[in-house]
mmCIF file of C-alpha atoms in Angstrom:
data_model
loop_
_atom_site.group_PDB
_atom_site.id
_atom_site.type_symbol
_atom_site.label_atom_id
_atom_site.label_comp_id
_atom_site.label_asym_id
_atom_site.label_seq_id
_atom_site.Cartn_x
_atom_site.Cartn_y
_atom_site.Cartn_z
ATOM 1 C CA MET A 13 -227.843 -90.667 -32.981
ATOM 2 C CA THR A 14 -225.306 -92.510 -30.835
ATOM 3 C CA SER A 15 -224.161 -89.402 -28.974
ATOM 4 C CA GLU A 16 -227.767 -88.581 -28.062
ATOM 5 C CA HIS A 17 -228.653 -92.018 -26.652
ATOM 6 C CA GLY A 18 -230.431 -91.626 -23.324
ATOM 7 C CA HIS A 19 -231.047 -87.888 -23.733
ATOM 8 C CA PHE A 20 -234.411 -86.184 -24.053
ATOM 9 C CA VAL A 21 -234.353 -84.799 -27.592
ATOM 10 C CA TRP A 22 -237.940 -83.873 -28.380
ATOM 11 C CA TYR A 23 -241.204 -82.930 -26.680
ATOM 12 C CA GLU A 24 -244.738 -83.144 -27.964
ATOM 13 C CA LEU A 25 -248.039 -81.752 -26.808
ATOM 14 C CA LEU A 26 -251.099 -83.834 -27.621
ATOM 15 C CA THR A 27 -254.155 -81.647 -27.208
ATOM 16 C CA THR A 28 -257.824 -81.291 -28.040
ATOM 17 C CA ASP A 29 -257.502 -77.802 -29.574
ATOM 18 C CA ILE A 30 -254.345 -77.153 -31.613
ATOM 19 C CA ALA A 31 -255.114 -73.491 -32.379
ATOM 20 C CA ALA A 32 -255.920 -72.594 -28.775
ATOM 21 C CA ALA A 33 -252.900 -74.469 -27.416
ATOM 22 C CA GLU A 34 -250.582 -72.747 -29.902
ATOM 23 C CA ALA A 35 -251.914 -69.324 -28.922
ATOM 24 C CA PHE A 36 -251.496 -70.133 -25.226
ATOM 25 C CA TYR A 37 -247.861 -71.241 -25.436
ATOM 26 C CA ARG A 38 -246.976 -68.428 -27.846
ATOM 27 C CA GLU A 39 -247.998 -65.955 -25.156
ATOM 28 C CA VAL A 40 -246.643 -67.800 -22.098
ATOM 29 C CA LEU A 41 -243.320 -68.950 -23.564
ATOM 30 C CA GLY A 42 -242.809 -66.611 -26.508
ATOM 31 C CA TRP A 43 -242.826 -69.462 -29.013
ATOM 32 C CA ASP A 44 -243.460 -69.243 -32.743
ATOM 33 C CA ALA A 45 -244.847 -72.069 -34.873
ATOM 34 C CA GLN A 46 -244.200 -73.680 -38.229
ATOM 35 C CA ASP A 47 -246.504 -75.995 -40.136
ATOM 36 C CA ALA A 48 -245.121 -79.509 -40.535
ATOM 37 C CA SER A 49 -248.320 -81.318 -41.473
ATOM 38 C CA THR A 50 -248.434 -84.441 -43.572
ATOM 39 C CA ALA A 51 -251.194 -85.916 -45.681
ATOM 40 C CA LYS A 52 -252.217 -88.062 -42.706
ATOM 41 C CA PHE A 53 -252.441 -85.505 -39.908
ATOM 42 C CA ALA A 54 -251.831 -81.923 -38.871
ATOM 43 C CA TYR A 55 -248.585 -81.204 -37.042
ATOM 44 C CA ARG A 56 -247.079 -77.953 -35.824
ATOM 45 C CA VAL A 57 -243.461 -77.417 -34.804
ATOM 46 C CA LEU A 58 -243.096 -74.881 -32.010
ATOM 47 C CA THR A 59 -239.901 -72.842 -32.068
ATOM 48 C CA SER A 60 -237.956 -70.604 -29.693
ATOM 49 C CA GLY A 61 -235.708 -68.046 -31.359
ATOM 50 C CA GLY A 62 -236.042 -69.979 -34.599
ATOM 51 C CA THR A 63 -234.961 -73.274 -32.991
ATOM 52 C CA PRO A 64 -237.486 -76.147 -32.983
ATOM 53 C CA VAL A 65 -238.275 -77.121 -29.391
ATOM 54 C CA SER A 66 -241.453 -79.194 -29.504
ATOM 55 C CA GLY A 67 -244.298 -80.542 -31.582
ATOM 56 C CA LEU A 68 -248.025 -79.920 -31.375
ATOM 57 C CA MET A 69 -250.670 -82.318 -32.614
ATOM 58 C CA ALA A 70 -254.265 -83.301 -31.992
ATOM 59 C CA LEU A 71 -255.008 -86.037 -29.508
ATOM 60 C CA PRO A 72 -256.184 -88.942 -31.714
ATOM 61 C CA PRO A 73 -259.964 -89.528 -31.705
ATOM 62 C CA GLU A 74 -259.464 -93.136 -30.636
ATOM 63 C CA GLY A 75 -257.497 -91.906 -27.642
ATOM 64 C CA ILE A 76 -260.204 -89.429 -26.687
ATOM 65 C CA SER A 77 -262.838 -92.177 -26.966
ATOM 66 C CA ARG A 78 -260.820 -94.216 -24.489
ATOM 67 C CA GLY A 79 -260.583 -91.293 -22.082
ATOM 68 C CA ALA A 80 -257.154 -89.921 -22.979
ATOM 69 C CA ALA A 81 -256.396 -86.450 -21.647
ATOM 70 C CA PRO A 82 -254.146 -83.743 -23.160
ATOM 71 C CA ARG A 83 -250.527 -84.192 -22.112
ATOM 72 C CA TRP A 84 -246.910 -83.377 -22.727
ATOM 73 C CA ALA A 85 -244.726 -86.292 -23.858
ATOM 74 C CA GLY A 86 -240.939 -86.386 -23.739
ATOM 75 C CA TYR A 87 -238.954 -88.353 -26.331
ATOM 76 C CA VAL A 88 -235.713 -90.064 -25.336
ATOM 77 C CA ALA A 89 -233.240 -90.901 -28.119
ATOM 78 C CA VAL A 90 -232.148 -94.523 -28.418
ATOM 79 C CA ASP A 91 -229.608 -96.088 -30.764
ATOM 80 C CA ASP A 92 -231.677 -99.228 -31.421
ATOM 81 C CA LEU A 93 -235.410 -98.790 -30.940
ATOM 82 C CA ASP A 94 -236.362 -102.454 -31.252
ATOM 83 C CA ALA A 95 -233.685 -103.540 -28.799
ATOM 84 C CA SER A 96 -234.643 -100.797 -26.329
ATOM 85 C CA VAL A 97 -238.325 -101.745 -26.459
ATOM 86 C CA SER A 98 -237.506 -105.422 -25.986
ATOM 87 C CA ARG A 99 -235.266 -104.586 -23.040
ATOM 88 C CA LEU A 100 -237.964 -102.387 -21.521
ATOM 89 C CA GLU A 101 -240.467 -105.249 -21.664
ATOM 90 C CA ALA A 102 -237.961 -107.648 -20.131
ATOM 91 C CA LEU A 103 -237.483 -105.204 -17.248
ATOM 92 C CA GLY A 104 -241.218 -104.980 -16.583
ATOM 93 C CA GLY A 105 -242.156 -101.938 -18.666
ATOM 94 C CA ARG A 106 -245.145 -101.632 -20.969
ATOM 95 C CA VAL A 107 -245.457 -100.827 -24.658
ATOM 96 C CA TYR A 108 -248.464 -98.730 -25.643
ATOM 97 C CA VAL A 109 -247.416 -97.978 -29.217
ATOM 98 C CA PRO A 110 -244.877 -100.454 -30.691
ATOM 99 C CA PRO A 111 -241.998 -99.268 -32.902
ATOM 100 C CA THR A 112 -243.658 -97.226 -35.647
ATOM 101 C CA ASP A 113 -242.491 -94.910 -38.414
ATOM 102 C CA SER A 114 -243.770 -91.368 -37.852
ATOM 103 C CA ASN A 115 -243.294 -87.856 -39.164
ATOM 104 C CA ILE A 116 -240.474 -87.203 -36.649
ATOM 105 C CA GLY A 117 -238.678 -90.553 -36.889
ATOM 106 C CA ARG A 118 -239.190 -94.116 -35.710
ATOM 107 C CA ILE A 119 -240.936 -93.977 -32.353
ATOM 108 C CA ALA A 120 -242.480 -96.062 -29.587
ATOM 109 C CA ILE A 121 -244.737 -94.977 -26.728
ATOM 110 C CA VAL A 122 -243.864 -96.847 -23.567
ATOM 111 C CA ALA A 123 -244.163 -96.796 -19.777
ATOM 112 C CA ASP A 124 -241.876 -97.811 -16.963
ATOM 113 C CA PRO A 125 -242.920 -100.572 -14.514
ATOM 114 C CA GLN A 126 -244.558 -97.927 -12.318
ATOM 115 C CA THR A 127 -246.695 -96.766 -15.322
ATOM 116 C CA ALA A 128 -245.035 -93.377 -15.946
ATOM 117 C CA SER A 129 -245.218 -92.941 -19.728
ATOM 118 C CA LEU A 130 -242.654 -91.506 -22.131
ATOM 119 C CA ALA A 131 -241.542 -92.055 -25.711
ATOM 120 C CA PHE A 132 -238.470 -93.400 -27.506
ATOM 121 C CA VAL A 133 -237.249 -92.141 -30.858
ATOM 122 C CA GLN A 134 -234.597 -93.452 -33.235
ATOM 123 C CA GLY A 135 -233.438 -91.259 -36.100
ATOM 124 C CA LEU A 136 -235.168 -88.034 -35.098
ATOM 125 C CA ASN A 137 -235.547 -86.128 -38.356
ATOM 126 C CA ILE A 138 -236.062 -82.758 -36.681
ATOM 127 C CA PRO A 139 -232.818 -81.231 -35.391
ATOM 128 C CA PRO A 140 -232.978 -81.461 -31.573
ATOM 129 C CA PRO A 141 -232.441 -78.240 -29.624
ATOM 130 C CA PRO A 142 -228.787 -77.624 -28.664
ATOM 131 C CA LYS A 143 -227.867 -78.837 -25.191
ATOM 132 C CA ASP A 144 -228.502 -75.660 -23.265
ATOM 133 C CA GLY A 145 -230.855 -76.378 -20.406
ATOM 134 C CA ASN A 146 -230.711 -72.775 -19.188
ATOM 135 C CA LYS A 147 -231.889 -71.052 -22.359
ATOM 136 C CA ILE A 148 -235.210 -69.227 -22.227
ATOM 137 C CA GLY A 149 -238.035 -71.064 -23.985
ATOM 138 C CA ARG A 150 -236.411 -74.503 -23.690
ATOM 139 C CA VAL A 151 -237.089 -77.433 -21.395
ATOM 140 C CA GLY A 152 -234.676 -76.927 -18.510
ATOM 141 C CA TRP A 153 -235.557 -79.839 -16.243
ATOM 142 C CA HIS A 154 -237.139 -83.305 -16.361
ATOM 143 C CA GLU A 155 -238.811 -84.620 -13.250
ATOM 144 C CA LEU A 156 -240.182 -88.063 -12.487
ATOM 145 C CA LEU A 157 -242.804 -88.379 -9.794
ATOM 146 C CA ALA A 158 -242.304 -92.083 -9.135
ATOM 147 C CA ALA A 159 -244.190 -94.620 -7.074
ATOM 148 C CA GLU A 160 -240.810 -95.467 -5.541
ATOM 149 C CA ARG A 161 -237.785 -93.536 -6.744
ATOM 150 C CA ARG A 162 -235.060 -96.120 -6.008
ATOM 151 C CA GLN A 163 -236.816 -98.794 -8.029
ATOM 152 C CA ALA A 164 -237.546 -96.275 -10.773
ATOM 153 C CA PHE A 165 -233.930 -95.166 -10.963
ATOM 154 C CA ALA A 166 -232.695 -98.779 -11.088
ATOM 155 C CA PHE A 167 -234.994 -99.396 -14.058
ATOM 156 C CA TYR A 168 -233.772 -96.393 -16.050
ATOM 157 C CA GLU A 169 -230.170 -97.074 -15.131
ATOM 158 C CA GLU A 170 -230.450 -100.566 -16.583
ATOM 159 C CA LEU A 171 -232.491 -99.513 -19.603
ATOM 160 C CA LEU A 172 -230.892 -96.215 -20.670
ATOM 161 C CA GLY A 173 -227.600 -96.138 -18.795
ATOM 162 C CA TRP A 174 -228.607 -93.180 -16.648
ATOM 163 C CA ARG A 175 -226.379 -92.467 -13.658
ATOM 164 C CA MET A 176 -226.810 -90.785 -10.307
ATOM 165 C CA ALA A 177 -225.699 -87.170 -10.426
ATOM 166 C CA GLY A 178 -225.830 -86.412 -6.704
ATOM 167 C CA SER A 179 -225.829 -88.126 -3.323
ATOM 168 C CA ASP A 180 -228.923 -88.539 -1.164
ATOM 169 C CA ALA A 181 -227.195 -86.581 1.595
ATOM 170 C CA SER A 182 -227.036 -83.448 -0.562
ATOM 171 C CA LEU A 183 -230.664 -83.510 -1.657
ATOM 172 C CA ALA A 184 -233.890 -82.566 0.053
ATOM 173 C CA ASP A 185 -236.427 -85.291 0.761
ATOM 174 C CA GLY A 186 -234.592 -87.992 -1.186
ATOM 175 C CA TYR A 187 -234.568 -86.072 -4.454
ATOM 176 C CA GLN A 188 -232.253 -88.003 -6.777
ATOM 177 C CA LEU A 189 -230.545 -86.277 -9.696
ATOM 178 C CA PHE A 190 -229.844 -88.341 -12.798
ATOM 179 C CA SER A 191 -227.567 -87.861 -15.784
ATOM 180 C CA ALA A 192 -226.944 -89.194 -19.272
ATOM 181 C CA GLY A 193 -223.227 -89.128 -19.925
ATOM 182 C CA GLU A 194 -221.916 -85.841 -18.533
ATOM 183 C CA ASP A 195 -225.287 -84.086 -18.727
ATOM 184 C CA THR A 196 -227.540 -83.807 -15.676
ATOM 185 C CA LEU A 197 -231.084 -84.134 -17.009
ATOM 186 C CA GLY A 198 -233.335 -83.870 -13.981
ATOM 187 C CA GLY A 199 -234.482 -85.517 -10.800
ATOM 188 C CA MET A 200 -236.649 -88.291 -9.404
ATOM 189 C CA PHE A 201 -238.511 -88.545 -6.150
ATOM 190 C CA THR A 202 -241.207 -90.692 -4.578
ATOM 191 C CA LYS A 203 -244.488 -88.929 -5.173
ATOM 192 C CA LEU A 204 -246.824 -87.915 -2.385
ATOM 193 C CA PRO A 205 -249.855 -90.161 -1.727
ATOM 194 C CA ARG A 206 -252.241 -87.512 -3.056
ATOM 195 C CA ALA A 207 -250.746 -88.036 -6.517
ATOM 196 C CA PRO A 208 -252.022 -91.559 -7.241
ATOM 197 C CA PHE A 209 -250.207 -92.037 -10.554
ATOM 198 C CA PRO A 210 -246.511 -91.700 -11.488
ATOM 199 C CA PHE A 211 -245.715 -89.313 -14.342
ATOM 200 C CA TRP A 212 -243.022 -87.210 -16.008
ATOM 201 C CA LEU A 213 -243.173 -83.440 -15.637
ATOM 202 C CA TYR A 214 -241.305 -81.006 -17.896
ATOM 203 C CA TYR A 215 -240.069 -77.561 -16.781
ATOM 204 C CA PHE A 216 -239.884 -74.721 -19.311
ATOM 205 C CA ASN A 217 -237.494 -71.800 -18.726
ATOM 206 C CA VAL A 218 -238.932 -68.280 -18.598
ATOM 207 C CA ALA A 219 -237.222 -64.942 -18.071
ATOM 208 C CA ASP A 220 -239.717 -63.683 -15.470
ATOM 209 C CA LEU A 221 -241.908 -66.236 -13.719
ATOM 210 C CA THR A 222 -244.349 -63.639 -12.401
ATOM 211 C CA VAL A 223 -245.082 -62.364 -15.905
ATOM 212 C CA ALA A 224 -245.386 -65.902 -17.283
ATOM 213 C CA LEU A 225 -247.848 -66.947 -14.560
ATOM 214 C CA GLN A 226 -249.940 -63.854 -15.198
ATOM 215 C CA SER A 227 -250.212 -64.979 -18.809
ATOM 216 C CA VAL A 228 -251.111 -68.528 -17.748
ATOM 217 C CA THR A 229 -254.113 -67.360 -15.725
ATOM 218 C CA ALA A 230 -255.165 -64.580 -18.114
ATOM 219 C CA LEU A 231 -255.364 -67.103 -20.955
ATOM 220 C CA GLY A 232 -257.436 -69.654 -19.055
ATOM 221 C CA GLY A 233 -254.728 -71.871 -17.578
ATOM 222 C CA LYS A 234 -254.249 -72.643 -13.887
ATOM 223 C CA VAL A 235 -251.347 -72.341 -11.501
ATOM 224 C CA VAL A 236 -251.855 -75.362 -9.234
ATOM 225 C CA GLN A 237 -248.703 -75.086 -7.141
ATOM 226 C CA GLY A 238 -246.250 -72.280 -6.548
ATOM 227 C CA PRO A 239 -244.457 -70.049 -7.061
ATOM 228 C CA ILE A 240 -241.893 -71.853 -4.888
ATOM 229 C CA ASP A 241 -238.501 -70.293 -4.283
ATOM 230 C CA LEU A 242 -235.371 -72.426 -4.615
ATOM 231 C CA PRO A 243 -232.009 -71.848 -2.928
ATOM 232 C CA ASN A 244 -230.374 -70.780 -6.195
ATOM 233 C CA GLY A 245 -232.628 -67.756 -6.748
ATOM 234 C CA ILE A 246 -234.901 -69.555 -9.201
ATOM 235 C CA TRP A 247 -238.624 -69.981 -8.655
ATOM 236 C CA ILE A 248 -240.810 -72.797 -9.960
ATOM 237 C CA ALA A 249 -244.527 -73.303 -10.496
ATOM 238 C CA ARG A 250 -246.641 -76.185 -11.720
ATOM 239 C CA CYS A 251 -249.455 -75.353 -14.095
ATOM 240 C CA ILE A 252 -252.230 -76.742 -16.282
ATOM 241 C CA ASP A 253 -252.973 -75.318 -19.711
ATOM 242 C CA PRO A 254 -256.567 -74.539 -20.799
ATOM 243 C CA GLN A 255 -256.971 -77.962 -22.414
ATOM 244 C CA GLY A 256 -255.780 -79.822 -19.298
ATOM 245 C CA ALA A 257 -252.118 -80.658 -19.981
ATOM 246 C CA MET A 258 -249.810 -80.300 -16.986
ATOM 247 C CA PHE A 259 -246.465 -78.515 -17.314
ATOM 248 C CA ALA A 260 -244.083 -76.533 -15.126
ATOM 249 C CA LEU A 261 -242.230 -73.238 -15.379
ATOM 250 C CA GLN A 262 -238.983 -72.068 -13.828
ATOM 251 C CA GLY A 263 -237.318 -68.664 -13.809
ATOM 252 C CA GLU A 264 -236.388 -65.593 -11.823
ATOM 253 C CA ARG A 265 -238.873 -63.301 -10.079
ATOM 254 C CA PRO A 266 -237.283 -59.849 -9.779
ATOM 255 C CA ASP A 267 -238.019 -58.207 -6.406
ATOM 256 C CA ALA A 268 -240.089 -61.184 -5.185
ATOM 257 C CA THR A 269 -239.944 -62.345 -1.577
ATOM 258 C CA SER A 270 -240.871 -65.582 0.166
ATOM 259 C CA ALA A 271 -244.093 -63.871 1.282
ATOM 260 C CA ASP A 272 -245.284 -63.900 -2.320
ATOM 261 C CA LEU A 273 -246.698 -67.412 -2.141
ATOM 262 C CA PRO A 274 -250.214 -68.713 -2.819
ATOM 263 C CA SER A 275 -252.324 -70.585 -0.320
ATOM 264 C CA PHE A 276 -253.252 -73.606 -2.366
ATOM 265 C CA GLU A 277 -251.712 -76.933 -3.191
ATOM 266 C CA ILE A 278 -252.229 -79.748 -5.634
ATOM 267 C CA GLY A 279 -255.159 -81.998 -4.878
ATOM 268 C CA TRP A 280 -255.782 -85.041 -7.028
ATOM 269 C CA ALA A 281 -258.843 -86.824 -8.296
ATOM 270 C CA ALA A 282 -258.022 -89.283 -11.005
ATOM 271 C CA GLU A 283 -258.780 -92.565 -12.657
ATOM 272 C CA TRP A 284 -255.813 -93.602 -14.733
ATOM 273 C CA GLY A 285 -255.026 -96.650 -16.812
ATOM 274 C CA GLY A 286 -252.380 -97.050 -19.454
ATOM 275 C CA PHE A 287 -251.685 -94.585 -22.244
ATOM 276 C CA ALA A 288 -255.390 -93.837 -22.609
ATOM 277 C CA SER A 289 -255.899 -92.264 -19.212
ATOM 278 C CA ARG A 290 -258.388 -90.062 -17.486
ATOM 279 C CA GLY A 291 -257.723 -87.602 -14.735
ATOM 280 C CA ARG A 292 -257.804 -84.082 -13.486
ATOM 281 C CA LEU A 293 -255.993 -81.837 -11.041
ATOM 282 C CA VAL A 294 -258.231 -80.252 -8.440
ATOM 283 C CA GLU A 295 -257.356 -77.075 -6.569
ATOM 284 C CA LYS A 296 -257.704 -77.567 -2.808
ATOM 285 C CA ARG A 297 -257.577 -74.397 -0.717
ATOM 286 C CA THR A 298 -255.600 -74.506 2.505
ATOM 287 C CA ARG A 299 -254.852 -72.056 5.259
ATOM 288 C CA ALA A 300 -252.555 -69.207 4.332
ATOM 289 C CA SER A 301 -249.199 -70.902 4.678
ATOM 290 C CA ARG A 302 -246.311 -71.656 2.439
ATOM 291 C CA PRO A 303 -246.815 -74.986 0.612
ATOM 292 C CA ALA A 304 -243.965 -77.458 0.861
ATOM 293 C CA PRO A 305 -242.409 -78.084 -2.562
ATOM 294 C CA ALA A 306 -243.060 -81.537 -3.961
ATOM 295 C CA ALA A 307 -239.620 -81.493 -5.531
ATOM 296 C CA VAL A 308 -236.643 -79.187 -5.837
ATOM 297 C CA PRO A 309 -234.673 -78.973 -9.100
ATOM 298 C CA PRO A 310 -231.294 -78.126 -7.551
ATOM 299 C CA SER A 311 -229.507 -76.727 -10.606
ATOM 300 C CA SER A 312 -226.908 -74.154 -9.610
ATOM 301 C CA LYS A 313 -227.327 -72.196 -12.838
ATOM 302 C CA LYS A 314 -229.910 -69.551 -13.515
ATOM 303 C CA PRO A 315 -231.794 -69.416 -16.825
ATOM 304 C CA LYS A 316 -230.347 -66.809 -19.119
ATOM 305 C CA THR A 317 -232.441 -63.827 -20.100
ATOM 306 C CA ARG A 318 -233.008 -62.706 -23.633
#
């Protein structure tokens, strides 16, 4: 796993309705599913073109009783899980689930000093998707909405060896790209005050964003921000699935123009605390004007089409 250290290698959706969530993402992202359950709990592996891309499992009852909400979790590969967790604690991070053997490998659920949660994995026993951030159906971007991006980046640089992948001068609104080795993984920025908690957001590639967003709303999900057009011809949108998990989509919109923008933005009402958190995203209507993007993934490549 040495070559994967510091890279996102797996993603997992914890939800309150496995069957409904599977049906939703099958339609929106074109995924298939395989059963990977154990004697202890049900687990589904979601695939794109036959390649495993993420896991799907029920939110544990004890988490629900403590107010936990459905969410996407990203797993970062580490060479030495115990050492990484110890280093995280020394740097001011938190450990919600200590190093534990699981069905996908040895894992830990942690949070950075600003409380944005993620997971570590050592010895992932599911082959990670090939490094192709532009392929349809895969995660193409990782975004941290931080309480303060410079402090957040310094933490991850020390912990995981991440490096800056772009200068402040070349990025809008202080959006900082970060990389693991030669691979640019995503960006960080200081969140807006209306988002009271830091968190990681994962962008899934789609061939046609308009079609994907139509599926999101038709199946009971919400588009809470976007579509937003980027300079490279790609559009993005931030969404919530029917069970309440937030995710984002990115892709082309054939024949779309900048006039094709909604008149709402993200509003927040939340009470959050640790891994077992409560919260919701509230639509807040505004006057008919183009919403300013909260962040801009500045990749110069377009997602490939099938």
